[in-house]
PDB file of C-alpha atoms in Angstrom:
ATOM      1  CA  UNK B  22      79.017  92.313 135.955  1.00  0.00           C
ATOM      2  CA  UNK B  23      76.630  95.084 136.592  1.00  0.00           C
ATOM      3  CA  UNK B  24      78.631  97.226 139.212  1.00  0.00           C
ATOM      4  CA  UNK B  25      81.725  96.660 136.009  1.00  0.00           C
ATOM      5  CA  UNK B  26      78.765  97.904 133.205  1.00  0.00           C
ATOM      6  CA  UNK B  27      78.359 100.691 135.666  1.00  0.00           C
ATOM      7  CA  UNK B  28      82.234 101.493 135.744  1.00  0.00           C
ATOM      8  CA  UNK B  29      82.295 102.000 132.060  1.00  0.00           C
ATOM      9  CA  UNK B  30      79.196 104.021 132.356  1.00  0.00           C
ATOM     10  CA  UNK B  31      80.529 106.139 134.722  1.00  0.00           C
ATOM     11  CA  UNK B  32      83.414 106.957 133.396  1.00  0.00           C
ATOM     12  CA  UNK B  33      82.136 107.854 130.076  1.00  0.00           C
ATOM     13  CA  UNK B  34      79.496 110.290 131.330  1.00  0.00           C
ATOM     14  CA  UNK B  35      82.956 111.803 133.070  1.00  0.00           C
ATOM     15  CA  UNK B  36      84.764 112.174 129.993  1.00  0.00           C
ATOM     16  CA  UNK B  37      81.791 113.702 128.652  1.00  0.00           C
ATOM     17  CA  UNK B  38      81.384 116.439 131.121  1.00  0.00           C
ATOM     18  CA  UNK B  39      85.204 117.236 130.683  1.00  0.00           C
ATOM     19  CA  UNK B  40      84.963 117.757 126.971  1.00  0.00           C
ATOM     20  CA  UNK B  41      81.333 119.192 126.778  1.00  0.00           C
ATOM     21  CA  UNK B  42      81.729 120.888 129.871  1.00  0.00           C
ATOM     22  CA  UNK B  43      84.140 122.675 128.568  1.00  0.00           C
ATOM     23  CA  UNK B  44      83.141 123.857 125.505  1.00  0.00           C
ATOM     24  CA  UNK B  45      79.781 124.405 125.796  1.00  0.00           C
ATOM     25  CA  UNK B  46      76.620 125.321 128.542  1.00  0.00           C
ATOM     26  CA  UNK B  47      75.730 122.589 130.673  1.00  0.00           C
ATOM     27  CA  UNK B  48      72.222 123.565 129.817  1.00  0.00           C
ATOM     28  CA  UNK B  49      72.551 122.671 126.518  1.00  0.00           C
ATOM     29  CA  UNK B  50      73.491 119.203 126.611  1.00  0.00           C
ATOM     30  CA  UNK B  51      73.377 117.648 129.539  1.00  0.00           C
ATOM     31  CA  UNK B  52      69.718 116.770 129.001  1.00  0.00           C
ATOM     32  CA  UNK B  53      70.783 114.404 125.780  1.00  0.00           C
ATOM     33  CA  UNK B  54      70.585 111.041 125.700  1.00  0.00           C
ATOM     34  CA  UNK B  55      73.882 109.200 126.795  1.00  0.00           C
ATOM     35  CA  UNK B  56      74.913 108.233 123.309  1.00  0.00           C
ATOM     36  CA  UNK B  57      74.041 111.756 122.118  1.00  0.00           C
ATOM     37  CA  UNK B  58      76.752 113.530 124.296  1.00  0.00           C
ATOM     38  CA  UNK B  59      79.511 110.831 123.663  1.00  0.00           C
ATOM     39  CA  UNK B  60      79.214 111.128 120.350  1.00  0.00           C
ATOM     40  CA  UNK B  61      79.041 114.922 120.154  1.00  0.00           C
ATOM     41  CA  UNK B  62      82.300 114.200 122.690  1.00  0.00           C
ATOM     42  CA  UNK B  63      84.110 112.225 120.286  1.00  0.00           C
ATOM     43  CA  UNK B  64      83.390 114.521 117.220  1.00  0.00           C
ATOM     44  CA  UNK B  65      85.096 117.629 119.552  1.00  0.00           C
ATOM     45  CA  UNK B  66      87.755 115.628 120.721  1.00  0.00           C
ATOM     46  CA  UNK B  67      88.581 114.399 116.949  1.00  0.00           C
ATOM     47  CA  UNK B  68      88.733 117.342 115.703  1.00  0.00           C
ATOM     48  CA  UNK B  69      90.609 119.101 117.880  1.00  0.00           C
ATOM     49  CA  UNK B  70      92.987 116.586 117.559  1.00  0.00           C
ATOM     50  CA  UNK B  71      93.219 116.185 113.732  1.00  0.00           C
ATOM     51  CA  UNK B  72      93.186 120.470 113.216  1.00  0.00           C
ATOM     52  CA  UNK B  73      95.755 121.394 116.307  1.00  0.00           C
ATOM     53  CA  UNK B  74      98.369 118.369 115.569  1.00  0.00           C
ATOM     54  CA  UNK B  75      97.972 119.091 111.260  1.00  0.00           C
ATOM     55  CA  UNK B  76      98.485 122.825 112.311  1.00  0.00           C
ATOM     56  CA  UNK B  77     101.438 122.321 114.382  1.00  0.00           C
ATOM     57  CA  UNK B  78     102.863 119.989 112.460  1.00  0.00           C
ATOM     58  CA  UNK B  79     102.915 122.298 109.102  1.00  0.00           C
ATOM     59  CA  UNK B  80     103.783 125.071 110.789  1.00  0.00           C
ATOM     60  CA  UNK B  81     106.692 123.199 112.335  1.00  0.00           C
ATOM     61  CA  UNK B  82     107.855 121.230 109.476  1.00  0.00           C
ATOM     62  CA  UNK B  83     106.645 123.676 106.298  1.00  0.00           C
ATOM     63  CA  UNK B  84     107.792 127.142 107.794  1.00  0.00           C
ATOM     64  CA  UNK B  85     109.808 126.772 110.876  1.00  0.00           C
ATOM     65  CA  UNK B  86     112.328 124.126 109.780  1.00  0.00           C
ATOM     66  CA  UNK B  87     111.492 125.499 105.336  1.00  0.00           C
ATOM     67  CA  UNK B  88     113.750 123.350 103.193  1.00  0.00           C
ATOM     68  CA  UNK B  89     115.312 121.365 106.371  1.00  0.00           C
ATOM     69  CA  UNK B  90     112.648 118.415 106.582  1.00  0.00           C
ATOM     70  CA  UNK B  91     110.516 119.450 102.677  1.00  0.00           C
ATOM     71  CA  UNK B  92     112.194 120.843 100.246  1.00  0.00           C
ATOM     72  CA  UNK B  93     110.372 124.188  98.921  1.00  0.00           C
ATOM     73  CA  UNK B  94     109.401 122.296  95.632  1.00  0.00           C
ATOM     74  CA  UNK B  95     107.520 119.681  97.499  1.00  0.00           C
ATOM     75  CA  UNK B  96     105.700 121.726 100.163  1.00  0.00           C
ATOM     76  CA  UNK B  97     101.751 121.146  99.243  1.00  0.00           C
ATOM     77  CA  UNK B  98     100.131 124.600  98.425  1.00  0.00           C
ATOM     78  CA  UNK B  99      97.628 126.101 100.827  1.00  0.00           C
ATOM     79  CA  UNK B 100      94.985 125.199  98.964  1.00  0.00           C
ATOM     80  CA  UNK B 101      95.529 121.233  98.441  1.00  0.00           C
ATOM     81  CA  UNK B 102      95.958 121.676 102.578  1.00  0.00           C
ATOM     82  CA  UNK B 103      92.365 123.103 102.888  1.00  0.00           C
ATOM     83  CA  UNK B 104      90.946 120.310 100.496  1.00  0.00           C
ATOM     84  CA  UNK B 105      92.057 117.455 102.754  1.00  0.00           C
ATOM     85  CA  UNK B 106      90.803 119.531 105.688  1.00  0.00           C
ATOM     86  CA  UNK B 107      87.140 120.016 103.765  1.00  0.00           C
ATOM     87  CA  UNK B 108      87.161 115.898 102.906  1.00  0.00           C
ATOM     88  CA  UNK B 109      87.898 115.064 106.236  1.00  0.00           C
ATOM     89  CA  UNK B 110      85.810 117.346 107.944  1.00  0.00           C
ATOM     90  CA  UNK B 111      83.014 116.365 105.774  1.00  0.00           C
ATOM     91  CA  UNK B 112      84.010 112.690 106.930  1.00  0.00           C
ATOM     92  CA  UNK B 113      84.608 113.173 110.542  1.00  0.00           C
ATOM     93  CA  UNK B 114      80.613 112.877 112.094  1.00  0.00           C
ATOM     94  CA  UNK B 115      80.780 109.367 110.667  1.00  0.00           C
ATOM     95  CA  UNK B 116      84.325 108.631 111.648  1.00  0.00           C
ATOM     96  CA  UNK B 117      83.378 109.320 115.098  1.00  0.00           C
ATOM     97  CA  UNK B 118      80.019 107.382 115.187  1.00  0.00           C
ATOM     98  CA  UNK B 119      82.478 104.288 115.129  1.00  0.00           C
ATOM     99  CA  UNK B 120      83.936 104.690 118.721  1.00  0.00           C
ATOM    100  CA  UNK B 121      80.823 106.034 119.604  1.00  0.00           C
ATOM    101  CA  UNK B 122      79.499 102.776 118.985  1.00  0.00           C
ATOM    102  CA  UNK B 123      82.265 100.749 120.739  1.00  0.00           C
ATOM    103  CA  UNK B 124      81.779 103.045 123.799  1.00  0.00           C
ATOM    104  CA  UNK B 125      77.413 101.843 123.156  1.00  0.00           C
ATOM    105  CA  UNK B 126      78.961  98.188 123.122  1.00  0.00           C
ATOM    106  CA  UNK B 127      81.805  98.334 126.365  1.00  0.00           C
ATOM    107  CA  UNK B 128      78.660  99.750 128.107  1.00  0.00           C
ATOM    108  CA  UNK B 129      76.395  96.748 127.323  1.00  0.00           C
ATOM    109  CA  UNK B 130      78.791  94.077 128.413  1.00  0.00           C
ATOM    110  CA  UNK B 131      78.946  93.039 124.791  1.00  0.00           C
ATOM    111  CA  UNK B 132      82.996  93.149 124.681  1.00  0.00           C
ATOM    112  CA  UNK B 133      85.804  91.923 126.487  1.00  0.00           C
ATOM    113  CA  UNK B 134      87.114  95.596 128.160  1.00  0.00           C
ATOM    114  CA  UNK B 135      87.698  95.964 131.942  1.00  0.00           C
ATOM    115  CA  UNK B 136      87.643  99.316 133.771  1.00  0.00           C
ATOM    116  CA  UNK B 137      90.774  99.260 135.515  1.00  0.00           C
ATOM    117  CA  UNK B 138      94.230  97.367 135.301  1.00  0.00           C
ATOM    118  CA  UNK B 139      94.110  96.256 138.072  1.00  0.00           C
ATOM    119  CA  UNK B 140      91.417  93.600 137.322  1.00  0.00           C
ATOM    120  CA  UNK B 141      93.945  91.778 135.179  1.00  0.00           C
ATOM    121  CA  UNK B 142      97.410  92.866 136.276  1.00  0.00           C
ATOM    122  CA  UNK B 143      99.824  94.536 134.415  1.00  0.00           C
ATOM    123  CA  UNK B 144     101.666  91.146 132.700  1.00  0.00           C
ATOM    124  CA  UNK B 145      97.724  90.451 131.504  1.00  0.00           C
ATOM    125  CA  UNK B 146      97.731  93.722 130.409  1.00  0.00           C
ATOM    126  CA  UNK B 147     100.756  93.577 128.178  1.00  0.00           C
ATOM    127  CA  UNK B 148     100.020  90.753 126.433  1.00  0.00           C
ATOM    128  CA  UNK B 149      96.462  91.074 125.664  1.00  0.00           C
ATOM    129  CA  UNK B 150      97.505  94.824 124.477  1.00  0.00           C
ATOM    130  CA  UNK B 151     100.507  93.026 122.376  1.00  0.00           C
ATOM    131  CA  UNK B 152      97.561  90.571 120.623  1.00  0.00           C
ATOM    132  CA  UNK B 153      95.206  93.497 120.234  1.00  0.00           C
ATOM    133  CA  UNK B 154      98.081  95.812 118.114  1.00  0.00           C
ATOM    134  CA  UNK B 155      98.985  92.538 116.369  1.00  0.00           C
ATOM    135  CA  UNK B 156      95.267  91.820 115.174  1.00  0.00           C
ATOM    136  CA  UNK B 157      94.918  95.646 114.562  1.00  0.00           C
ATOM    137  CA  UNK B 158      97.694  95.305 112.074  1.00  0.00           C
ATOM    138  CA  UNK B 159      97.029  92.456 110.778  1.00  0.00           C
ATOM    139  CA  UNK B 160      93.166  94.182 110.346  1.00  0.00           C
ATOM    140  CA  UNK B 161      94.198  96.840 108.515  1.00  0.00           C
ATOM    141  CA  UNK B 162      96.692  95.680 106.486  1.00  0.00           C
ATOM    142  CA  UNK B 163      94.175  93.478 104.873  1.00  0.00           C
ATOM    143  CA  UNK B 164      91.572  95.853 104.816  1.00  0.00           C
ATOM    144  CA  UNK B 165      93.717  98.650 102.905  1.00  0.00           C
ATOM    145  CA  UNK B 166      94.748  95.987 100.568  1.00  0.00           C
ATOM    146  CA  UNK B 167      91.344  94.908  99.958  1.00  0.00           C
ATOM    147  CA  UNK B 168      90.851  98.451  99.214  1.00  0.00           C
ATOM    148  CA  UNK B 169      92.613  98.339  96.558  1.00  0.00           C
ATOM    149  CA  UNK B 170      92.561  94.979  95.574  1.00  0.00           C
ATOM    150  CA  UNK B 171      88.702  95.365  95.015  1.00  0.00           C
ATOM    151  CA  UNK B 172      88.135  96.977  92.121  1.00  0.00           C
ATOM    152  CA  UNK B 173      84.771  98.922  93.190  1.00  0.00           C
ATOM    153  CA  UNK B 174      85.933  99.803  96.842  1.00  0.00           C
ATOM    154  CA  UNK B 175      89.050 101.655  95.340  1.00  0.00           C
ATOM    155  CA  UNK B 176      87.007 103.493  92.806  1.00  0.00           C
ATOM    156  CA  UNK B 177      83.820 104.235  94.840  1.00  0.00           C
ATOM    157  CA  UNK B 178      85.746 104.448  98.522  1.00  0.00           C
ATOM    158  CA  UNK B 179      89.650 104.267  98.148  1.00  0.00           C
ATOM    159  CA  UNK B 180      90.373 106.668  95.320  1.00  0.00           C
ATOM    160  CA  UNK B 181      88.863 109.812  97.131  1.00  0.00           C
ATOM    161  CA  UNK B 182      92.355 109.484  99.550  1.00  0.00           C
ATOM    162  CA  UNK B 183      94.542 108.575  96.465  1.00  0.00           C
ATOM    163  CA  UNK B 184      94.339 111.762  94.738  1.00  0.00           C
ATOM    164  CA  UNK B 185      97.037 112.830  96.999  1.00  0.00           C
ATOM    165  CA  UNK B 186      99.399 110.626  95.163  1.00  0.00           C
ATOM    166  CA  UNK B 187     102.713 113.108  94.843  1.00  0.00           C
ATOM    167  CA  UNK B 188     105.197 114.849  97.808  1.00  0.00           C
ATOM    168  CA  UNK B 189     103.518 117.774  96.944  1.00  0.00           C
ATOM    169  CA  UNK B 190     100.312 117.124  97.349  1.00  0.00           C
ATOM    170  CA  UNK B 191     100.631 115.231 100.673  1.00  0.00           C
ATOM    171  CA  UNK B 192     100.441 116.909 103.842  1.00  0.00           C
ATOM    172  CA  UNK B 193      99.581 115.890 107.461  1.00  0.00           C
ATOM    173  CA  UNK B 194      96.023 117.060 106.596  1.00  0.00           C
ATOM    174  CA  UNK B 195      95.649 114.220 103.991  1.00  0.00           C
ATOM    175  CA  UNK B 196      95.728 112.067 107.192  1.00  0.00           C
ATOM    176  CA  UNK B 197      91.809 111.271 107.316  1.00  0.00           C
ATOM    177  CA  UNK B 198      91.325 112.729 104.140  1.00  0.00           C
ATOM    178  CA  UNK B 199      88.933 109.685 103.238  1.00  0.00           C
ATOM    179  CA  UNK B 200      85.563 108.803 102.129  1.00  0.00           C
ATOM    180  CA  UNK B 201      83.739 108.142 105.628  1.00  0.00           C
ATOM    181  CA  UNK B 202      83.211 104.604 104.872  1.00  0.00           C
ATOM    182  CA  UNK B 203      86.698 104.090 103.829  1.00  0.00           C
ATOM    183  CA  UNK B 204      87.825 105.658 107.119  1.00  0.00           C
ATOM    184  CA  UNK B 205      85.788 103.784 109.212  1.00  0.00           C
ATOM    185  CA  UNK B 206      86.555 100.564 107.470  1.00  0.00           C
ATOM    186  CA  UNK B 207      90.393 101.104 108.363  1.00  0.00           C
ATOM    187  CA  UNK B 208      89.317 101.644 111.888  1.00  0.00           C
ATOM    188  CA  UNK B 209      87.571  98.756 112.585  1.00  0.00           C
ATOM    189  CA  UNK B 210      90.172  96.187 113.516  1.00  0.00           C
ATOM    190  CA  UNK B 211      90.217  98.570 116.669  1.00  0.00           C
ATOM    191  CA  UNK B 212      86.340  97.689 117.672  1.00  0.00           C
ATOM    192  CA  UNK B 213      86.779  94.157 116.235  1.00  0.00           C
ATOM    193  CA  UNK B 214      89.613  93.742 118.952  1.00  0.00           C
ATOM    194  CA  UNK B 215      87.694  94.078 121.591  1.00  0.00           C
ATOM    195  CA  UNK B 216      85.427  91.198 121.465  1.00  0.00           C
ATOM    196  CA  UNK B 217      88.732  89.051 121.140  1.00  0.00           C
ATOM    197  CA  UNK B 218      90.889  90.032 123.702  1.00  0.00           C
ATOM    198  CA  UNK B 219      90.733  91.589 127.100  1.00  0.00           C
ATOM    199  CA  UNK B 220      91.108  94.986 126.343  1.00  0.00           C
ATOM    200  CA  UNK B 221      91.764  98.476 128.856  1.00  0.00           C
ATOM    201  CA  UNK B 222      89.253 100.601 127.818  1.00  0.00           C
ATOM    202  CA  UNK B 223      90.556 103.410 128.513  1.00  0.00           C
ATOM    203  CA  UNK B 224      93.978 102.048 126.318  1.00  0.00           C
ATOM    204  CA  UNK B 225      91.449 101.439 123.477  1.00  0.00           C
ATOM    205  CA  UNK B 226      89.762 104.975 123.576  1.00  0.00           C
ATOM    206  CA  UNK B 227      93.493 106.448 123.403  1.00  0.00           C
ATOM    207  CA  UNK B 228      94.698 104.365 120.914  1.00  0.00           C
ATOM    208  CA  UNK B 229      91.656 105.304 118.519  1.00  0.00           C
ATOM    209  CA  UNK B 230      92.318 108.907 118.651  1.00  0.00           C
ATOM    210  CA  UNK B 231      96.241 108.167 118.347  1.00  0.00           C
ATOM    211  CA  UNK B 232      95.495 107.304 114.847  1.00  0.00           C
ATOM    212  CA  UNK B 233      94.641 110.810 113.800  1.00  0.00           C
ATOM    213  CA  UNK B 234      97.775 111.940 115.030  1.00  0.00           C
ATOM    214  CA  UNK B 235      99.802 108.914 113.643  1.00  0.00           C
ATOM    215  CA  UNK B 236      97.762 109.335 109.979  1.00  0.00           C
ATOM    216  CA  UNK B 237      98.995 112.863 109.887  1.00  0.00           C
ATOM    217  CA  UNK B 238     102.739 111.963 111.031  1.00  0.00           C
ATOM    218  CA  UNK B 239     102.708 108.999 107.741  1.00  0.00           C
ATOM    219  CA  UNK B 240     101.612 111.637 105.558  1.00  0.00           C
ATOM    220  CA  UNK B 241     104.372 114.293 105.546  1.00  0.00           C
ATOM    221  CA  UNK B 242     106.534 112.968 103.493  1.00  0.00           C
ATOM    222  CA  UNK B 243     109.391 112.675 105.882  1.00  0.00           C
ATOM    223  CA  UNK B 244     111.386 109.730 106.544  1.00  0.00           C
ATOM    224  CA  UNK B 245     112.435 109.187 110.007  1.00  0.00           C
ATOM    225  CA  UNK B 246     113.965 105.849 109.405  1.00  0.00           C
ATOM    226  CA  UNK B 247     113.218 103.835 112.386  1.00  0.00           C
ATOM    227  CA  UNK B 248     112.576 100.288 111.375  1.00  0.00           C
ATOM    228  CA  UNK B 249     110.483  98.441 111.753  1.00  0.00           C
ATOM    229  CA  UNK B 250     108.054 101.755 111.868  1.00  0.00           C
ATOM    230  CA  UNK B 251     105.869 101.880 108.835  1.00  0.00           C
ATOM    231  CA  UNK B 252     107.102 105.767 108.118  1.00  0.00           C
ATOM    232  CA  UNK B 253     106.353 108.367 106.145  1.00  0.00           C
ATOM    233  CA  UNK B 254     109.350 107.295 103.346  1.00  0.00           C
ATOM    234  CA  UNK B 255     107.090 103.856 103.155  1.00  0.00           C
ATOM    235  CA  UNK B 256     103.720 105.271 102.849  1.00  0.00           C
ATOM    236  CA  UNK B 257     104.780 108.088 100.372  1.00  0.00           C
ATOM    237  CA  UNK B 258     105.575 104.802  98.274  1.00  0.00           C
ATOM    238  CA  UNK B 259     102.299 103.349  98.544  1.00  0.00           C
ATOM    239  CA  UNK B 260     100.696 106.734  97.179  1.00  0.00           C
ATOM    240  CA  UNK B 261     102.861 106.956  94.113  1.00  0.00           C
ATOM    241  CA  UNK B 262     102.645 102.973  93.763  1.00  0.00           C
ATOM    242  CA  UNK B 263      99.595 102.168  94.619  1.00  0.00           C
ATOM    243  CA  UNK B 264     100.756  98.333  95.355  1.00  0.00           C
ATOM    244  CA  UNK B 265     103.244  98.599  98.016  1.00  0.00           C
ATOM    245  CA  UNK B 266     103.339  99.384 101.630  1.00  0.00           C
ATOM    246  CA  UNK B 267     100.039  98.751 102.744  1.00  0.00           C
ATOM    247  CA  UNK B 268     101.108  98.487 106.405  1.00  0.00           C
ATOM    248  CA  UNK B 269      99.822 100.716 109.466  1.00  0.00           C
ATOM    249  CA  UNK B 270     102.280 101.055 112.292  1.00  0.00           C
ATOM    250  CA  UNK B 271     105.249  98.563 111.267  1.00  0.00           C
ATOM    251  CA  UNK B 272     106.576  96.785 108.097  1.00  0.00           C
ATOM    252  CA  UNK B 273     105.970  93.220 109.136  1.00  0.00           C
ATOM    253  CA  UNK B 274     102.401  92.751 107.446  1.00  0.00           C
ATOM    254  CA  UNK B 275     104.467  93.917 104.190  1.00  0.00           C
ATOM    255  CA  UNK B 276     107.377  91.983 104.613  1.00  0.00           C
ATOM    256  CA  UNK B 277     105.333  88.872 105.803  1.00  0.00           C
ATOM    257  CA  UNK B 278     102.829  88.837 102.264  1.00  0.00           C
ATOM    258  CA  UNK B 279     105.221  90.060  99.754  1.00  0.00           C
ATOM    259  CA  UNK B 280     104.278  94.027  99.461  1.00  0.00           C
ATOM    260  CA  UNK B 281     107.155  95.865 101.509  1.00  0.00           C
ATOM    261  CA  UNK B 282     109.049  98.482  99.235  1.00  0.00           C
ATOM    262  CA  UNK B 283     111.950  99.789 101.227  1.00  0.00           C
ATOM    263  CA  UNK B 284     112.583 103.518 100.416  1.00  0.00           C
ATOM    264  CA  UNK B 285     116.154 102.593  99.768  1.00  0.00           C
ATOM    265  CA  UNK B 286     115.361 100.931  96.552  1.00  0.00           C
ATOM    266  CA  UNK B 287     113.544 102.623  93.580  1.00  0.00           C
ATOM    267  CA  UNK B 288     109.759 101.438  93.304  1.00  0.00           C
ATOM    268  CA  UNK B 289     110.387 101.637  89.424  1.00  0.00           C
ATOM    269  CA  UNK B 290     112.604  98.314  90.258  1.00  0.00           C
ATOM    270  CA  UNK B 291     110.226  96.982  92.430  1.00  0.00           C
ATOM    271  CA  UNK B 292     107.322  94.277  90.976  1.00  0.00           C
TER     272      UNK B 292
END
């Protein structure tokens, strides 16, 4: 168990010196305490990722491809874009204490994670990684529901992200535009996870950042139409609805307790 603890130490400080060592002195931070750097590491690492894919993807879908993907009407104004970047900026130190902390607990033996695949195999592998994105859908389903369900956690938590409730005020940058408790709320099926199911940690790490990149793809407003995926088309619902569509990566947690609202059909309809 120790020389395992000692894996997962290991290769965090290594994915700390990649990240930190790249952006800034070694002098200046390799003297920190452990949890120090990996939490400075996640906060780079998230927001590089939330900025560069929201920038790419605007510029790709908003001027590039102009009226193919958005029509003109429905493009958000430069402004709204730099309001979701300000809320989740303001939001993203906390969002990335919560991996931060998952990364403390993998370290301390607390959870179920391995180092390598090869201490499982890869048919282990694929089915504890099938049970963990089943439970982390199931998680957050529930939890965004509750959000709303609950009248105080919408108004004091939920509502900040619900202001964006038209096409044209929705943009990849409204992604993680949350109140940091919300956001971390809707991220912790991911930590949860890990003290049910034999979990690749590496796989876990990537799949936590994935989400800023998916949150920005369900926010632009365009439908791709790949079922069972939990689209843009769907989630644009849920923001003009506010009762349908609560689902993450797939329409099954909808379809299963009575929310879905397929784009096809008006929501006016839909009860």
């Amino acid at each position: 168990m120790d020389d395992q603890l000692h894996l997962f130490v290991a290769e965090t400080s290594f994915y700390n010196r990649i990240v930190l060592g790249t952006f800034l002195p070694a002098k200046l931070w390799e003297t920190w305490p452990h949890f120090v750097q990996t939490w400075l590491r996640n906060y780079i690492g998230g927001t590089l990722i939330y900025l560069v894919s929201g920038f790419l993807w605007c510029f790709y879908i908003y001027y590039l491809k102009r009226n193919v993907y958005v029509p003109k009407d429905a493009i958000p104004t430069t402004r709204a874009m730099y309001l979701q970047i300000y809320v989740a900026m303001k939001a993203m130190p906390w969002y990335t204490a919560l991996p931060t902390l998952s990364e403390y607990m993998v370290e301390n033996g607390w959870t179920r994670c391995y180092s390598s695949i090869s201490d499982v195999g890869w048919p282990a592998y694929f089915v504890n990684l099938a049970a963990y994105l089943v439970f982390v859908e199931f998680g957050i389903y529930w939890m965004h529901r509750e959000l709303h369900d609950i009248k105080p956690l919408y108004k004091y938590l939920h509502a900040t992200h619900h202001i964006y409730n038209k096409q044209n005020t929705l943009s990849p940058f409204a992604g993680l535009a949350f109140h940091p408790l919300d956001g971390i709320l809707q991220a912790l099926p991911h930590v949860l996870a890990l003290f049910l199911f034999r979990t690749h940690f590496l796989t876990h790490v990537l799949l936590v950042f994935i989400e800023a990149i998916w949150t920005a793809n369900i926010h632009d407003c365009i439908d791709g139409k790949i079922w069972p995926v939990m689209g843009a088309a769907y989630h644009t619902i849920h923001h003009t609805t506010y009762r349908h569509n609560y689902g993450h990566y797939t329409v099954w947690m909808d379809w299963m307790f009575g929310t879905l609202c397929d784009p096809e059909e008006s929501p006016k309809k839909v009860t």
